[in-house]
XYZ file of N, CA and C in Angstrom:
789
model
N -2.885 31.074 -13.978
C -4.184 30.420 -14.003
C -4.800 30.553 -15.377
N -5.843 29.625 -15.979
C -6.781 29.848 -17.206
C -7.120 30.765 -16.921
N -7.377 31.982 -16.581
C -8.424 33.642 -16.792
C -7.492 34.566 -17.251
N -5.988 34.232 -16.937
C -5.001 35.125 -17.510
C -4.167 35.244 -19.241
N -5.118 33.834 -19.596
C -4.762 33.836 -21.245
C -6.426 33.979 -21.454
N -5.257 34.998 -23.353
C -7.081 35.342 -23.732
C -7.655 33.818 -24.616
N -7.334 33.246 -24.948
C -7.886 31.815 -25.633
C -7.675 30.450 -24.776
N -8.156 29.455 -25.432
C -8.213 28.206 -25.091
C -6.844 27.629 -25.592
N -6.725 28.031 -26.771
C -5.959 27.394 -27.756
C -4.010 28.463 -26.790
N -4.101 29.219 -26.556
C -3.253 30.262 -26.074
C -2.902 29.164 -24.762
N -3.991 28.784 -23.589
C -3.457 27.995 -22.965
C -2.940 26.998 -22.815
N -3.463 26.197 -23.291
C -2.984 24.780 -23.983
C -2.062 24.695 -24.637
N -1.563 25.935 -25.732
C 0.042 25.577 -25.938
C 1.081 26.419 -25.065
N 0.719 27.436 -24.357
C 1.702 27.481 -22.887
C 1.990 26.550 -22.223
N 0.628 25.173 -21.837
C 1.013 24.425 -21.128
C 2.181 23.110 -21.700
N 2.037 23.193 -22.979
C 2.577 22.296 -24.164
C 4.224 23.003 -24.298
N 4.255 23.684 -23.985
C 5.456 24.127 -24.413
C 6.627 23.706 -23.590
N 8.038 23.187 -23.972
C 8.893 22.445 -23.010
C 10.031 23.548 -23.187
N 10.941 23.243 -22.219
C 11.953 24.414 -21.794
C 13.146 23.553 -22.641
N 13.048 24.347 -23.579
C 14.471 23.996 -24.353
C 15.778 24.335 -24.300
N 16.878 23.650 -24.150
C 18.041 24.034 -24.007
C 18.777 23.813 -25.277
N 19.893 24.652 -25.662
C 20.613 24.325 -27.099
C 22.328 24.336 -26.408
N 22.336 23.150 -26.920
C 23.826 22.776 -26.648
C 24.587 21.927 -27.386
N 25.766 22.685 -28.029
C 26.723 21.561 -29.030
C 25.753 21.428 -30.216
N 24.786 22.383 -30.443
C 23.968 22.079 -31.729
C 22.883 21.128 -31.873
N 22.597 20.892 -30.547
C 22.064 20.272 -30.324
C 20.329 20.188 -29.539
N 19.284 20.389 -29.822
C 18.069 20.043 -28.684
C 17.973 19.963 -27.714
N 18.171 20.026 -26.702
C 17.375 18.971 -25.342
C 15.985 19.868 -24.818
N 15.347 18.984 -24.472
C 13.948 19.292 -23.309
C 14.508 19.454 -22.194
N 14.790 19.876 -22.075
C 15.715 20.401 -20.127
C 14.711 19.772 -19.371
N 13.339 20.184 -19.119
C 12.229 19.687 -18.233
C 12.054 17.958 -18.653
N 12.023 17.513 -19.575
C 11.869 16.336 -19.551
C 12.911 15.304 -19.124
N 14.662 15.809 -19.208
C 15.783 15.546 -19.009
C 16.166 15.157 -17.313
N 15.568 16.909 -17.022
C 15.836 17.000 -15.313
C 14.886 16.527 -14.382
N 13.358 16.415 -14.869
C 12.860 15.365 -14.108
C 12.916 13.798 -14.371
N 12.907 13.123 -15.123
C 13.350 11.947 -15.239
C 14.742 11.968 -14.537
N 16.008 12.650 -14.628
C 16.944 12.351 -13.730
C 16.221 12.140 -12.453
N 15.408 13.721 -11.944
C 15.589 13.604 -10.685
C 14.538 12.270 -10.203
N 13.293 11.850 -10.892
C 12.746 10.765 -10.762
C 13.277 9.448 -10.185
N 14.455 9.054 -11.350
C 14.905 8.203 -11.296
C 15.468 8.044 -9.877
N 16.136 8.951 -9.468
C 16.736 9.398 -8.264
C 16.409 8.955 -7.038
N 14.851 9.707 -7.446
C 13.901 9.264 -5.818
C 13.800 7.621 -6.008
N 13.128 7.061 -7.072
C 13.203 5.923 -7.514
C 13.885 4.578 -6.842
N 15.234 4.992 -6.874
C 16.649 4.306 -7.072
C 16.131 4.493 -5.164
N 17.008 5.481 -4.735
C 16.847 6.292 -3.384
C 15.507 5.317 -2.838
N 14.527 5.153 -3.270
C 13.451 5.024 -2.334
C 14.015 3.327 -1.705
N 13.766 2.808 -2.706
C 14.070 1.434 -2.663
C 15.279 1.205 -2.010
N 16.429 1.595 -2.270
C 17.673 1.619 -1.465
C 17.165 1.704 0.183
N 16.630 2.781 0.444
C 16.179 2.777 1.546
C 15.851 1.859 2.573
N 14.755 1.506 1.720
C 13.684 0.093 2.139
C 14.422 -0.638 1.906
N 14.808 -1.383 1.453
C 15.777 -2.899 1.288
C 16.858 -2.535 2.700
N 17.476 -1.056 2.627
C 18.755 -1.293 3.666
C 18.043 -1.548 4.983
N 16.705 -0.939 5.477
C 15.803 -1.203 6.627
C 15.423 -2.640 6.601
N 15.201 -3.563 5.933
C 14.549 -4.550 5.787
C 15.134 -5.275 6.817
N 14.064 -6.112 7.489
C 14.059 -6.880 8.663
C 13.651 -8.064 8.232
N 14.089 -9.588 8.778
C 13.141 -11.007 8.914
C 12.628 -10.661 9.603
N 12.017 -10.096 10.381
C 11.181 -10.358 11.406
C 9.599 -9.931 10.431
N 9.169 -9.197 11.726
C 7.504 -8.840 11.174
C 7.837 -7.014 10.146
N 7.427 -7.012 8.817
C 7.402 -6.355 7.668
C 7.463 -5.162 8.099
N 7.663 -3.886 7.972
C 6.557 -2.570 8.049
C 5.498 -2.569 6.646
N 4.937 -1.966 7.170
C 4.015 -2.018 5.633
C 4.848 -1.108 4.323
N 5.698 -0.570 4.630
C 6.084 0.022 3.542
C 7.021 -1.351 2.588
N 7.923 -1.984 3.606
C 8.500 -2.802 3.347
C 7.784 -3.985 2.654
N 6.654 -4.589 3.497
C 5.463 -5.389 2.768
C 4.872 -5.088 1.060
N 5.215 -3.766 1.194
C 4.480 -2.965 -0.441
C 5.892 -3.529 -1.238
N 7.190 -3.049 -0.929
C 8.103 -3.145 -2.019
C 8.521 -4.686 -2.277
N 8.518 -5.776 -1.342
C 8.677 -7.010 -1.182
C 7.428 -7.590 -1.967
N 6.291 -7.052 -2.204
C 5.375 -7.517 -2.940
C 5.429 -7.092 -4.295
N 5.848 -5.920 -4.843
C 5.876 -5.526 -5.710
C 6.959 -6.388 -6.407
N 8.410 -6.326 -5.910
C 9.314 -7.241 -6.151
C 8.659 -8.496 -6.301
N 8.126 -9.281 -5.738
C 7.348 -10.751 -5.911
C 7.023 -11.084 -7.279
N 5.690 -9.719 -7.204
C 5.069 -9.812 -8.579
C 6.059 -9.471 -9.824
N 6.826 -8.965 -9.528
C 7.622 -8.466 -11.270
C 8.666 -9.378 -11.267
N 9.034 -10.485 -10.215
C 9.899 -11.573 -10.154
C 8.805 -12.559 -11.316
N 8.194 -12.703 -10.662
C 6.273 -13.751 -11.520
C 5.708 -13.576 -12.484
N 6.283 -12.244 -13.360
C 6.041 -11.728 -14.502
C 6.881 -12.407 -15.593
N 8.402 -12.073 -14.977
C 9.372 -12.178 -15.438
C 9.894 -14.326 -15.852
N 9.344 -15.142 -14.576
C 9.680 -16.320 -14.711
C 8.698 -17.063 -15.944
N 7.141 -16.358 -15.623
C 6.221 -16.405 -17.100
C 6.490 -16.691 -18.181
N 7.600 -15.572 -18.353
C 7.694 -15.168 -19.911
C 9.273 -14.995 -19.940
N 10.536 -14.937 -18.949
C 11.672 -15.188 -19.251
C 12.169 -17.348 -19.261
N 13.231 -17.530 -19.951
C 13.521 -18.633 -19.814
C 14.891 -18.734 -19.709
N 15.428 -17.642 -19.720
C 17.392 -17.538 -20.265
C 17.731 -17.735 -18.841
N 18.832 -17.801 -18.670
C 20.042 -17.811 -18.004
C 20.540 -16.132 -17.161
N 20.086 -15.267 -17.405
C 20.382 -13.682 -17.292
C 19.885 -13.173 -15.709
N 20.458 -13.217 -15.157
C 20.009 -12.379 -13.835
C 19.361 -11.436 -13.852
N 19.666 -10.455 -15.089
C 19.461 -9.083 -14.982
C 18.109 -8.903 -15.554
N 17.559 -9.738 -16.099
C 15.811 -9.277 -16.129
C 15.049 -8.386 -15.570
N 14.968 -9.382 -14.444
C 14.147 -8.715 -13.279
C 14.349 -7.345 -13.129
N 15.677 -6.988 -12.592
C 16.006 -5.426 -12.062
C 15.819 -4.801 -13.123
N 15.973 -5.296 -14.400
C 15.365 -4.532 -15.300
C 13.904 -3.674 -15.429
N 13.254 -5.018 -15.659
C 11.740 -4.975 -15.615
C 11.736 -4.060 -14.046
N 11.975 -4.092 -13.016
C 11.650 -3.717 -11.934
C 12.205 -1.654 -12.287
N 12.998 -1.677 -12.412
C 13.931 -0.282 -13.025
C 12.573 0.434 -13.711
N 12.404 -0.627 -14.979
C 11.239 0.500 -15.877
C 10.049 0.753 -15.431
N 9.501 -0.223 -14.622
C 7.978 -0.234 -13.866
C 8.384 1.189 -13.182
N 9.363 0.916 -12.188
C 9.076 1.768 -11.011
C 9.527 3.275 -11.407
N 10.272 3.589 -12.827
C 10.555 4.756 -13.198
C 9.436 5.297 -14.129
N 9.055 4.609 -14.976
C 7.804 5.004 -15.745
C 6.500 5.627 -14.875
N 6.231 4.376 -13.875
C 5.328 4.749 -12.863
C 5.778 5.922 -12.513
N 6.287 6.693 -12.159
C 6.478 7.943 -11.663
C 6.576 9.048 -12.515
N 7.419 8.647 -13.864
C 7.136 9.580 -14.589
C 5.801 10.051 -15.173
N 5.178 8.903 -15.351
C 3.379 8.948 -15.738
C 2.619 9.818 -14.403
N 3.243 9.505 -12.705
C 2.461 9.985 -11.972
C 2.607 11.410 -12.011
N 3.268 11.839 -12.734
C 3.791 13.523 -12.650
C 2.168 13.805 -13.679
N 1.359 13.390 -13.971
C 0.497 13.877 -14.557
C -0.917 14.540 -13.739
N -0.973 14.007 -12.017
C -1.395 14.463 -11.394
C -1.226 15.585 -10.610
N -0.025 16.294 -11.041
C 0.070 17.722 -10.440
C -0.618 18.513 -11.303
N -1.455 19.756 -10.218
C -2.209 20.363 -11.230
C -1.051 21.429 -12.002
N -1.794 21.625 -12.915
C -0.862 22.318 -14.270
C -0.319 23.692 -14.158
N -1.821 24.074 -13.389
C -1.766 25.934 -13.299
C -1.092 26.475 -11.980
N -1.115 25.016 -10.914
C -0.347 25.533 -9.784
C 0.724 25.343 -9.745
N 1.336 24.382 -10.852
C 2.852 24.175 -10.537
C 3.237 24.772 -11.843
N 2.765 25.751 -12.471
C 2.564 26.944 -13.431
C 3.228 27.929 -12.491
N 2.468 28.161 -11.731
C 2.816 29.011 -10.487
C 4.084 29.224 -9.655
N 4.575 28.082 -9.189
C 5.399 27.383 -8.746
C 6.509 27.720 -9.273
N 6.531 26.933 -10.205
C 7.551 27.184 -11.531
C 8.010 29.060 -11.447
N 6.935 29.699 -12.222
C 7.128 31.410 -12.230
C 7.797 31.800 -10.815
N 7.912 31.150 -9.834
C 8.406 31.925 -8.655
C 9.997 32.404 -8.983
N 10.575 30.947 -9.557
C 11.913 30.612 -10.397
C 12.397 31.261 -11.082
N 11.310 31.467 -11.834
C 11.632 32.317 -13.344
C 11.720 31.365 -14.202
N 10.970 30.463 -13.669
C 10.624 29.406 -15.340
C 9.655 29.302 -15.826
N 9.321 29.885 -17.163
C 7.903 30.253 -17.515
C 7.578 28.955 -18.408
N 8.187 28.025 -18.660
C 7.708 26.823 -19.422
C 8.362 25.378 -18.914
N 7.615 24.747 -18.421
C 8.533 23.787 -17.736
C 7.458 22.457 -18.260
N 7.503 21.421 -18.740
C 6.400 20.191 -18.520
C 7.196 19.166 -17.692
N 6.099 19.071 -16.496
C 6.594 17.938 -15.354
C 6.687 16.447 -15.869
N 5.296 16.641 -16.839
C 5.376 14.768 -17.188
C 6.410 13.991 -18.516
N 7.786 13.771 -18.063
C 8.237 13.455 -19.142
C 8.153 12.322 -19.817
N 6.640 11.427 -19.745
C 6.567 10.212 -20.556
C 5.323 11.287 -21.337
N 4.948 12.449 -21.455
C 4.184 12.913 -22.569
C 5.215 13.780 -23.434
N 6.025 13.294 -23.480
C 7.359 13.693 -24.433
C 7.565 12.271 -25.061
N 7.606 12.663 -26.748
C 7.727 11.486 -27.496
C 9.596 11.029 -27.291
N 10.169 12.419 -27.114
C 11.603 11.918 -26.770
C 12.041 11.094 -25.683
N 11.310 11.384 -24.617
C 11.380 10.397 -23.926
C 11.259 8.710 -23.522
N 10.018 8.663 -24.150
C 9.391 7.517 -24.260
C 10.336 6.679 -25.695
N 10.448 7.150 -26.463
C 11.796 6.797 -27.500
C 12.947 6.223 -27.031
N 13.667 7.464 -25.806
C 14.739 6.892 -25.397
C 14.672 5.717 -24.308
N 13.232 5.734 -23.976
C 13.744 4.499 -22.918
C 12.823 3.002 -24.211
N 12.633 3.288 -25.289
C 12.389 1.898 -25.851
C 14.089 2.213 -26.509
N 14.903 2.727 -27.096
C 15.732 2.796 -27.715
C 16.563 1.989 -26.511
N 17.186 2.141 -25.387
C 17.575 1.854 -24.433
C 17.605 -0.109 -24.439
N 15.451 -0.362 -24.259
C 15.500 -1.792 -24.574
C 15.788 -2.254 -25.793
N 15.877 -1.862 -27.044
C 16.322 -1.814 -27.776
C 17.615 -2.535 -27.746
N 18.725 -1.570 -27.225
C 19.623 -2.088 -27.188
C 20.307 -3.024 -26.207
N 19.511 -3.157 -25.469
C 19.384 -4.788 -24.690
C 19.359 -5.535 -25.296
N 18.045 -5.656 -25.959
C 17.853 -6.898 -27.067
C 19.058 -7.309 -27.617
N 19.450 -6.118 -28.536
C 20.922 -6.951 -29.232
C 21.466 -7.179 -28.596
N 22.042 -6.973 -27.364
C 22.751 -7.502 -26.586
C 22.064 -8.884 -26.184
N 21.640 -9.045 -25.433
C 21.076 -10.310 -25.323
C 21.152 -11.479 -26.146
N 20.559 -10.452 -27.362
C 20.441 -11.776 -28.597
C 22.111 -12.140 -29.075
N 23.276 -11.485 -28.847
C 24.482 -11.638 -29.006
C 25.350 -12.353 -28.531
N 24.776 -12.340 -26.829
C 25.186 -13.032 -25.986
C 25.033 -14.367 -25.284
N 23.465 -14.644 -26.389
C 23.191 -16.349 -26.862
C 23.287 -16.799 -27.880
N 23.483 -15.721 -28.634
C 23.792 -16.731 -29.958
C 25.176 -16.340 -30.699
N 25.749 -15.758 -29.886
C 27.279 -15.196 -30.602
C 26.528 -14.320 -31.831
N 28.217 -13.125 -32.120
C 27.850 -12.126 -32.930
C 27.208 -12.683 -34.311
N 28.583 -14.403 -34.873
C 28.200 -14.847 -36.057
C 26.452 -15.560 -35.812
N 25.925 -15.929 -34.780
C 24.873 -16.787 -35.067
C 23.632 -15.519 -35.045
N 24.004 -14.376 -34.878
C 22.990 -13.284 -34.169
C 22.767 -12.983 -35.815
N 24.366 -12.456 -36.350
C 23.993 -11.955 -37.898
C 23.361 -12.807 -38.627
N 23.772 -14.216 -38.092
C 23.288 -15.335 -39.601
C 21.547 -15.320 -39.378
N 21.188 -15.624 -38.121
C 19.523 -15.263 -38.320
C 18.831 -14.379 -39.057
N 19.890 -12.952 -38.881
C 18.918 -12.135 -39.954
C 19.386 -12.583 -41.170
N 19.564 -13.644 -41.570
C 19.773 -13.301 -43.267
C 18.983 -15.308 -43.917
N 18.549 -15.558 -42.631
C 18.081 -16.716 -42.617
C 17.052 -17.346 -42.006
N 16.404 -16.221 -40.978
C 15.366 -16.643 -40.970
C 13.954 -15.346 -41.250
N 12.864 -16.015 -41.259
C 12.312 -16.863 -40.981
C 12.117 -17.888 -41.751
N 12.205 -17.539 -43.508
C 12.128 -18.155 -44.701
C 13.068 -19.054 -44.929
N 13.701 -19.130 -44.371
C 15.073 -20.440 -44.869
C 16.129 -19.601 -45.222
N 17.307 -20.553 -45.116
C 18.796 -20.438 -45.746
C 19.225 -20.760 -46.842
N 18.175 -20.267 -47.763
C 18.226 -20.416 -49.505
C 18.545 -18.927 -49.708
N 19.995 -19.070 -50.778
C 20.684 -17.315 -51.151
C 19.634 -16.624 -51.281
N 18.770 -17.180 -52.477
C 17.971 -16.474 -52.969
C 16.471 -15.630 -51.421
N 16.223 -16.240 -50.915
C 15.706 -15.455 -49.874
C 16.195 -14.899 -48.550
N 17.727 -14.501 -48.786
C 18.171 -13.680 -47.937
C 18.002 -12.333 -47.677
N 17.658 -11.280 -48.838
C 17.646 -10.105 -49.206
C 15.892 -10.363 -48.267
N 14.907 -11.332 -48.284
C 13.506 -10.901 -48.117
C 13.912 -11.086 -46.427
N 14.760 -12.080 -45.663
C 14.540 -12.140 -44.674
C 15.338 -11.178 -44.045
N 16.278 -10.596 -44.401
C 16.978 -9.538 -43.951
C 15.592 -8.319 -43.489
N 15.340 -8.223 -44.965
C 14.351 -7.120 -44.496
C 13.055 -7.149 -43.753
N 12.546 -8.607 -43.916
C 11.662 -8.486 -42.555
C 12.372 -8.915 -40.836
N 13.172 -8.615 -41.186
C 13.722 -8.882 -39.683
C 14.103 -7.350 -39.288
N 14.500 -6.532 -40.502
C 14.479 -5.195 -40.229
C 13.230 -4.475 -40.051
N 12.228 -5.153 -40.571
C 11.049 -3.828 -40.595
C 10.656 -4.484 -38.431
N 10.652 -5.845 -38.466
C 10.352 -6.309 -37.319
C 11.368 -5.495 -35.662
N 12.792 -5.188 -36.344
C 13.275 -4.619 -35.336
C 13.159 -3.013 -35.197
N 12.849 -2.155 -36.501
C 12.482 -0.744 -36.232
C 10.798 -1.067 -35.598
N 10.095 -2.258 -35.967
C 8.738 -1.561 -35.260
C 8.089 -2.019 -33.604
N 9.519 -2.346 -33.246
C 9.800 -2.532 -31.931
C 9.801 -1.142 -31.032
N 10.692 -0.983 -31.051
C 11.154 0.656 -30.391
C 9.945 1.509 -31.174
N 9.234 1.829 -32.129
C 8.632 2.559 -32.249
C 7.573 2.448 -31.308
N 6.470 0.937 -31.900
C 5.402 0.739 -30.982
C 5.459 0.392 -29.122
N 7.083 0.248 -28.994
C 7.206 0.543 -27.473
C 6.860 2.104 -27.090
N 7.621 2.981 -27.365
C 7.524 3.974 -27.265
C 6.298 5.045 -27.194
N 5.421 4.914 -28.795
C 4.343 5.524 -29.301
C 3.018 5.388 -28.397
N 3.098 3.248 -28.049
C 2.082 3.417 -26.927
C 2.216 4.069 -25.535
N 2.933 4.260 -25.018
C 3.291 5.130 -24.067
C 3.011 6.050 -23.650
N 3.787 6.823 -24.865
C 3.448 8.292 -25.360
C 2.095 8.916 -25.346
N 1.305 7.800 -25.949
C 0.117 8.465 -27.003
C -0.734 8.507 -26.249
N -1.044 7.702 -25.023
C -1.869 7.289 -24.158
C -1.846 8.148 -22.648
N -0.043 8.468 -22.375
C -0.286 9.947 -21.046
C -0.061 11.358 -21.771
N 0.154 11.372 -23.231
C -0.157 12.531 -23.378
C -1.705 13.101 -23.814
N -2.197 12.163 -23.951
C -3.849 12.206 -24.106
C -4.283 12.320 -22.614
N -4.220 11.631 -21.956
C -4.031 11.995 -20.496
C -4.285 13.344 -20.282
N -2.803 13.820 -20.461
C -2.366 15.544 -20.132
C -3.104 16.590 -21.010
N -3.817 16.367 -21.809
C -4.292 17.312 -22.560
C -6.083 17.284 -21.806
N -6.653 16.179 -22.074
C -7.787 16.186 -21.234
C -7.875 16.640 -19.632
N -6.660 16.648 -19.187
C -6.526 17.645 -17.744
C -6.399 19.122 -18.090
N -5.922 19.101 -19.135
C -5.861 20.722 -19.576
C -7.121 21.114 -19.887
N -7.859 20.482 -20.714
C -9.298 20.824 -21.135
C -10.053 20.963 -20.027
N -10.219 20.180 -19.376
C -10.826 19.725 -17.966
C -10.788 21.172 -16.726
N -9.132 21.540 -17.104
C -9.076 22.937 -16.279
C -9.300 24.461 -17.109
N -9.705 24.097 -18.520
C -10.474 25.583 -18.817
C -11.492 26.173 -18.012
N -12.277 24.788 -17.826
C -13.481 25.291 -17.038
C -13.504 26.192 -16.299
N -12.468 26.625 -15.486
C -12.185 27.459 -14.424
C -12.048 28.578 -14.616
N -12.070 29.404 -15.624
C -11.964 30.585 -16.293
C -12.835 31.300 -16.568
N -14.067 30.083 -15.975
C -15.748 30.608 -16.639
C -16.027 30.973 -15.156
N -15.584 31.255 -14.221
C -15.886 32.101 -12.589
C -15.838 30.720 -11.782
N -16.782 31.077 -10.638
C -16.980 29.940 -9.218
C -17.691 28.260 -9.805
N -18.422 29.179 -10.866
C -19.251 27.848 -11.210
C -18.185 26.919 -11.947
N -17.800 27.344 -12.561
C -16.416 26.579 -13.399
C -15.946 25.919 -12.480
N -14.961 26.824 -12.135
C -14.169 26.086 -10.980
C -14.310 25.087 -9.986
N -15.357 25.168 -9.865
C -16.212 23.954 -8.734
C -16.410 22.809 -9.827
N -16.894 23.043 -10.606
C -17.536 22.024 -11.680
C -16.007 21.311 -12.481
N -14.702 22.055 -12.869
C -13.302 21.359 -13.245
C -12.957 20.663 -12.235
N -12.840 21.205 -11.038
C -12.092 20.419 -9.917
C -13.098 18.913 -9.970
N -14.225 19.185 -9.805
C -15.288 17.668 -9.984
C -14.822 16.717 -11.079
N -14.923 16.967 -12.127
C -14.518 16.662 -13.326
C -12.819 16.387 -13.518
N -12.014 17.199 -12.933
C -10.634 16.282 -12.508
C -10.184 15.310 -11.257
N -11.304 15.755 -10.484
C -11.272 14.736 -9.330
C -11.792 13.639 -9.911
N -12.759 13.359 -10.839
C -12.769 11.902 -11.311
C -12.222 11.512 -12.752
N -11.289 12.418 -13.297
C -10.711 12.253 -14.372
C -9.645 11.289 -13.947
N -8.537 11.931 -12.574
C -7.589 11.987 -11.779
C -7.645 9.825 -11.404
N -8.902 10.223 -10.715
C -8.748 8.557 -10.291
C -9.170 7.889 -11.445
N -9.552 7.846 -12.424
C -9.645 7.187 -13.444
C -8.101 6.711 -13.976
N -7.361 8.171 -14.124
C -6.483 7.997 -14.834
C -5.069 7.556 -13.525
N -5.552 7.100 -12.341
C -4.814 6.184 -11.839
C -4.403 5.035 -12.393
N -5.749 3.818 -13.262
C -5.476 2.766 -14.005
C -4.772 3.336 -14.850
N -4.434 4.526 -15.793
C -4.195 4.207 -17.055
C -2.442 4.569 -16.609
N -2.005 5.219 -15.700
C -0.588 5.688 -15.123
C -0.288 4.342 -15.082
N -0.541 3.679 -14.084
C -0.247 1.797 -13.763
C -0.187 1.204 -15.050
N -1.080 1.275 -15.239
C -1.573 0.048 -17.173
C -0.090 0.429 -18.057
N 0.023 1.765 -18.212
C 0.758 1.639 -19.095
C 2.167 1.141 -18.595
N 2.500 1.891 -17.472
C 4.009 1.139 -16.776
C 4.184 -0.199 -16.792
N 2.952 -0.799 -16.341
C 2.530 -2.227 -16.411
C 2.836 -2.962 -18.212
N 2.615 -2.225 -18.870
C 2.505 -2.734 -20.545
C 4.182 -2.743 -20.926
N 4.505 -1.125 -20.755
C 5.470 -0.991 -20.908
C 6.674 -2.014 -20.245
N 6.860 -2.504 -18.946
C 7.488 -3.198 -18.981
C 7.313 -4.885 -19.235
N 6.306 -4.983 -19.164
C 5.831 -6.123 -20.066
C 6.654 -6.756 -21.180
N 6.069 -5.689 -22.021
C 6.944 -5.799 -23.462
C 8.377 -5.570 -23.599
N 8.993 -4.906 -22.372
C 10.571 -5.038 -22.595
C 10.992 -6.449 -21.607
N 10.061 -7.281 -21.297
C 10.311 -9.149 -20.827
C 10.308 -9.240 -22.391
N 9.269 -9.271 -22.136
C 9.189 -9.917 -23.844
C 10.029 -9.319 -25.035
N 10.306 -8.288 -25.037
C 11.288 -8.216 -26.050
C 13.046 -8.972 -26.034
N 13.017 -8.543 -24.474
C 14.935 -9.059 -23.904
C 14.338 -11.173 -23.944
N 12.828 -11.540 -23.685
C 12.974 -13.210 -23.604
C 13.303 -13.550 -25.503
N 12.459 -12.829 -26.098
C 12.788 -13.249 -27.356
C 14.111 -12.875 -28.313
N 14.965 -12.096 -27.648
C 15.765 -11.925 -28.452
C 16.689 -12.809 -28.056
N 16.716 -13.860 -27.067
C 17.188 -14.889 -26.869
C 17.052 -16.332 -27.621
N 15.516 -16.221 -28.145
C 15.172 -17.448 -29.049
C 15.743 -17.616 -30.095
N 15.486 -18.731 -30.696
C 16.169 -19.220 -31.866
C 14.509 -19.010 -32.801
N 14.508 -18.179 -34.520
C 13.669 -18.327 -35.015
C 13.124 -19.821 -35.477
């Protein structure tokens, strides 16, 4: 709990701190790794479920929720896709419904699944792995590499390379070197600004829940007065969990429709 560290600053980077694993010389966030697996999991699993139950007849409401949800990210997708590609949709549908969950991990409280955690013997664990910049990286890196694919697979490898060296400025030698490179600065600031907004927006999130639960350290009055103050932080930050899943896959339509166009 906040009363058992002596600072503010002491708690807040306990809660910041991710369970690192070193392997092959390598990094990983173990906590950000193993819940996104297991996310994905329930994810995948939930829906499997529901679709194998699915009836013509009259809906259950659970069934009604995922058949609607499906609707809408079908209606997103016809908007703003125009190609030939089946695989859109399940795309777009994949990142909504995994992001969404990874963002919803921001509503567990911190200090009880602090708790939780210590039963284990894991003294640093972070549940929400879209407030990990690695994360949010690897799943724009991911659309990322859709795109080229995509864009490869309408315009062949030779017509994919010749764009970058020809458009947007024309197919004059002399402005190949400029269009090369704005087609490069245009494809690194893809994956970044996928990613960064993501990021920047539930880990701001997670830190104002942390602030939010110092309060509690100051006795009964605290405590009554944080829980108030995260009880309407909490439903606030219902829109911003949605919004961003919502953005986020947005922009990977729009990134996989345009890498289909011709400049």
């Amino acid at each position: 709990m906040a009363t058992t560290y002596d600072s503010p600053s002491e708690y807040i980077k306990h809660h910041l701190a991710f369970n690192v694993s070193e392997v092959g010389g390598s990094t990983f966030h173990l906590d950000s790794v193993v819940t996104s697996v297991i996310l994905g999991i329930i994810g995948i699993g939930f829906m499997w479920l529901v679709t194998r139950k699915a009836t013509t007849g009259v809906p259950s409401k659970t069934q009604a929720f995922i058949e609607l949800s499906i609707g809408f990210v079908n209606d997103q997708v016809k908007g703003m896709y125009h190609g030939t590609s089946q695989w859109v949709a399940p795309i777009a549908l994949t990142v909504f419904v995994w992001t969404t969950l990874m963002n919803a991990m921001d509503f567990l409280p911190v200090d009880i699944m602090a708790t939780i955690y210590g039963w284990f013997g894991i003294h640093q664990w972070r549940s929400v792995p879209t407030a990990d910049v690695n994360t949010t990286f690897a799943l724009a890196l991911v659309v990322f590499g859709l795109m080229i694919l995509f864009g490869i697979k309408s315009k062949g490898l030779g017509g994919w390379t010749k764009e970058l060296f020809v458009a947007p400025f024309g197919g004059n030698p002399i402005l190949w070197p400029f269009n090369f490179l704005f087609n490069l600065i245009e494809f690194v600031s893809k994956p970044l600004s996928h990613s960064l907004r993501l990021y920047g927006n539930i880990y701001a999130g997670e830190i104002i829940f942390l602030l939010l639960g110092m309060w509690a350290a100051s006795g009964l009055a605290g405590t009554i007065f944080s829980g108030v103050l995260n009880l309407g932080w909490a439903i606030f930050h219902i829109l911003i969990v949605l919004l961003q899943a919502y953005i986020f896959m947005m922009l990977t339509i729009v990134y996989l429709a345009m890498a289909e166009e011709s400049h």
